[in-house]
PDB file of C-alpha atoms in Angstrom:
ATOM      1  CA  UNK A  18      28.861  -3.658  -8.790  1.00  0.00           C
ATOM      2  CA  UNK A  19      26.028  -1.439  -9.671  1.00  0.00           C
ATOM      3  CA  UNK A  20      25.458   1.637  -7.679  1.00  0.00           C
ATOM      4  CA  UNK A  21      22.099   2.477  -6.253  1.00  0.00           C
ATOM      5  CA  UNK A  22      20.510   5.597  -7.598  1.00  0.00           C
ATOM      6  CA  UNK A  23      20.664   8.618  -5.284  1.00  0.00           C
ATOM      7  CA  UNK A  24      16.983   9.071  -6.186  1.00  0.00           C
ATOM      8  CA  UNK A  25      16.090   5.328  -4.625  1.00  0.00           C
ATOM      9  CA  UNK A  26      17.986   6.387  -1.493  1.00  0.00           C
ATOM     10  CA  UNK A  27      16.220   9.750  -0.896  1.00  0.00           C
ATOM     11  CA  UNK A  28      12.910   8.229  -1.684  1.00  0.00           C
ATOM     12  CA  UNK A  29      13.353   5.355   0.545  1.00  0.00           C
ATOM     13  CA  UNK A  30      14.603   7.893   3.226  1.00  0.00           C
ATOM     14  CA  UNK A  31      11.570   9.744   3.247  1.00  0.00           C
ATOM     15  CA  UNK A  32       8.870   6.992   2.539  1.00  0.00           C
ATOM     16  CA  UNK A  33      10.529   4.695   4.928  1.00  0.00           C
ATOM     17  CA  UNK A  34      11.127   7.191   7.524  1.00  0.00           C
ATOM     18  CA  UNK A  35       7.454   7.814   7.660  1.00  0.00           C
ATOM     19  CA  UNK A  36       6.534   4.192   7.539  1.00  0.00           C
ATOM     20  CA  UNK A  37       9.099   3.420  10.656  1.00  0.00           C
ATOM     21  CA  UNK A  38       7.733   6.376  12.766  1.00  0.00           C
ATOM     22  CA  UNK A  39       4.013   5.534  11.568  1.00  0.00           C
ATOM     23  CA  UNK A  40       4.287   1.883  12.513  1.00  0.00           C
ATOM     24  CA  UNK A  41       6.508   1.630  15.388  1.00  0.00           C
ATOM     25  CA  UNK A  42       4.929   4.946  16.584  1.00  0.00           C
ATOM     26  CA  UNK A  43       8.672   5.820  17.868  1.00  0.00           C
ATOM     27  CA  UNK A  44       8.704   9.283  15.797  1.00  0.00           C
ATOM     28  CA  UNK A  45      13.044   9.350  16.587  1.00  0.00           C
ATOM     29  CA  UNK A  46      13.500   6.151  15.102  1.00  0.00           C
ATOM     30  CA  UNK A  47      11.740   7.348  11.885  1.00  0.00           C
ATOM     31  CA  UNK A  48      13.857  10.356  12.294  1.00  0.00           C
ATOM     32  CA  UNK A  49      16.948   8.287  12.275  1.00  0.00           C
ATOM     33  CA  UNK A  50      15.908   6.299   9.155  1.00  0.00           C
ATOM     34  CA  UNK A  51      15.191   9.675   7.513  1.00  0.00           C
ATOM     35  CA  UNK A  52      18.526  11.090   8.448  1.00  0.00           C
ATOM     36  CA  UNK A  53      20.818   8.203   7.601  1.00  0.00           C
ATOM     37  CA  UNK A  54      19.356   7.937   4.052  1.00  0.00           C
ATOM     38  CA  UNK A  55      19.524  11.783   3.633  1.00  0.00           C
ATOM     39  CA  UNK A  56      23.260  11.556   4.877  1.00  0.00           C
ATOM     40  CA  UNK A  57      23.875   8.464   2.418  1.00  0.00           C
ATOM     41  CA  UNK A  58      22.242  10.359  -0.580  1.00  0.00           C
ATOM     42  CA  UNK A  59      24.007  13.723   0.376  1.00  0.00           C
ATOM     43  CA  UNK A  60      27.335  11.902   0.294  1.00  0.00           C
ATOM     44  CA  UNK A  61      26.693  10.636  -3.394  1.00  0.00           C
ATOM     45  CA  UNK A  62      24.890  13.931  -4.539  1.00  0.00           C
ATOM     46  CA  UNK A  63      28.527  15.672  -3.525  1.00  0.00           C
ATOM     47  CA  UNK A  64      30.446  13.026  -5.142  1.00  0.00           C
ATOM     48  CA  UNK A  65      28.656  12.698  -8.212  1.00  0.00           C
ATOM     49  CA  UNK A  66      27.468  16.339  -8.880  1.00  0.00           C
ATOM     50  CA  UNK A  67      29.375  18.425  -6.473  1.00  0.00           C
ATOM     51  CA  UNK A  68      28.894  20.923  -3.338  1.00  0.00           C
ATOM     52  CA  UNK A  69      26.287  23.039  -5.038  1.00  0.00           C
ATOM     53  CA  UNK A  70      23.866  20.352  -6.492  1.00  0.00           C
ATOM     54  CA  UNK A  71      24.560  18.560  -3.073  1.00  0.00           C
ATOM     55  CA  UNK A  72      23.387  21.493  -1.085  1.00  0.00           C
ATOM     56  CA  UNK A  73      20.273  22.257  -3.241  1.00  0.00           C
ATOM     57  CA  UNK A  74      19.209  18.575  -3.375  1.00  0.00           C
ATOM     58  CA  UNK A  75      19.846  18.391   0.652  1.00  0.00           C
ATOM     59  CA  UNK A  76      17.767  21.568   0.974  1.00  0.00           C
ATOM     60  CA  UNK A  77      15.082  19.782  -1.061  1.00  0.00           C
ATOM     61  CA  UNK A  78      15.164  16.609   1.207  1.00  0.00           C
ATOM     62  CA  UNK A  79      14.425  18.569   4.099  1.00  0.00           C
ATOM     63  CA  UNK A  80      11.682  20.942   2.507  1.00  0.00           C
ATOM     64  CA  UNK A  81      10.047  17.847   1.471  1.00  0.00           C
ATOM     65  CA  UNK A  82      10.147  16.299   4.711  1.00  0.00           C
ATOM     66  CA  UNK A  83       8.801  19.722   6.201  1.00  0.00           C
ATOM     67  CA  UNK A  84       6.340  20.193   3.419  1.00  0.00           C
ATOM     68  CA  UNK A  85       4.708  16.499   3.647  1.00  0.00           C
ATOM     69  CA  UNK A  86       3.369  17.736   7.089  1.00  0.00           C
ATOM     70  CA  UNK A  87       0.946  20.505   6.162  1.00  0.00           C
ATOM     71  CA  UNK A  88       0.293  18.682   2.842  1.00  0.00           C
ATOM     72  CA  UNK A  89      -0.653  15.615   4.379  1.00  0.00           C
ATOM     73  CA  UNK A  90      -3.592  17.686   6.396  1.00  0.00           C
ATOM     74  CA  UNK A  91      -5.066  18.307   2.580  1.00  0.00           C
ATOM     75  CA  UNK A  92      -4.344  15.018   0.879  1.00  0.00           C
ATOM     76  CA  UNK A  93      -3.562  12.431   3.509  1.00  0.00           C
ATOM     77  CA  UNK A  94      -0.579  11.149   5.012  1.00  0.00           C
ATOM     78  CA  UNK A  95       0.689   8.365   2.488  1.00  0.00           C
ATOM     79  CA  UNK A  96      -0.213  10.494  -0.659  1.00  0.00           C
ATOM     80  CA  UNK A  97       1.703  13.641   0.742  1.00  0.00           C
ATOM     81  CA  UNK A  98       4.846  11.357   1.683  1.00  0.00           C
ATOM     82  CA  UNK A  99       4.702   9.633  -1.605  1.00  0.00           C
ATOM     83  CA  UNK A 100       4.219  13.020  -3.463  1.00  0.00           C
ATOM     84  CA  UNK A 101       7.182  14.739  -1.855  1.00  0.00           C
ATOM     85  CA  UNK A 102       9.194  11.300  -2.430  1.00  0.00           C
ATOM     86  CA  UNK A 103       8.595  11.225  -6.142  1.00  0.00           C
ATOM     87  CA  UNK A 104       9.699  15.076  -6.340  1.00  0.00           C
ATOM     88  CA  UNK A 105      12.767  14.336  -4.548  1.00  0.00           C
ATOM     89  CA  UNK A 106      13.494  11.410  -6.421  1.00  0.00           C
ATOM     90  CA  UNK A 107      12.820  13.179  -9.880  1.00  0.00           C
ATOM     91  CA  UNK A 108      15.098  16.056  -8.860  1.00  0.00           C
ATOM     92  CA  UNK A 109      17.730  13.599  -7.596  1.00  0.00           C
ATOM     93  CA  UNK A 110      17.863  11.904 -10.850  1.00  0.00           C
ATOM     94  CA  UNK A 111      17.815  14.675 -12.803  1.00  0.00           C
ATOM     95  CA  UNK A 112      20.806  16.297 -11.416  1.00  0.00           C
ATOM     96  CA  UNK A 113      22.986  13.385  -9.777  1.00  0.00           C
ATOM     97  CA  UNK A 114      22.063  10.170 -11.498  1.00  0.00           C
ATOM     98  CA  UNK A 115      21.223  10.727 -14.761  1.00  0.00           C
ATOM     99  CA  UNK A 116      24.727  11.390 -16.423  1.00  0.00           C
TER     100      UNK A 116
END
């Protein structure tokens, strides 16, 4: 069975978490999606690339979530979320999925 790339899981967590929070109007529910995807991606980052890489990618995931908020004030919510999801996906692919 083919493995799901961690880049896709992380990006889906950021985009999906925002979408769930926005469309249900329940921010904690969006946080559940964000957290579940982050945990799933983190476990795979650790397995595939080791502890330091998993810690760095996890920190990037959290920073992307936090950074999307002020970025949204400048470019809009969806562009901000999609932008940070792209950054996290690219980093995740480079560190854990490529090889």
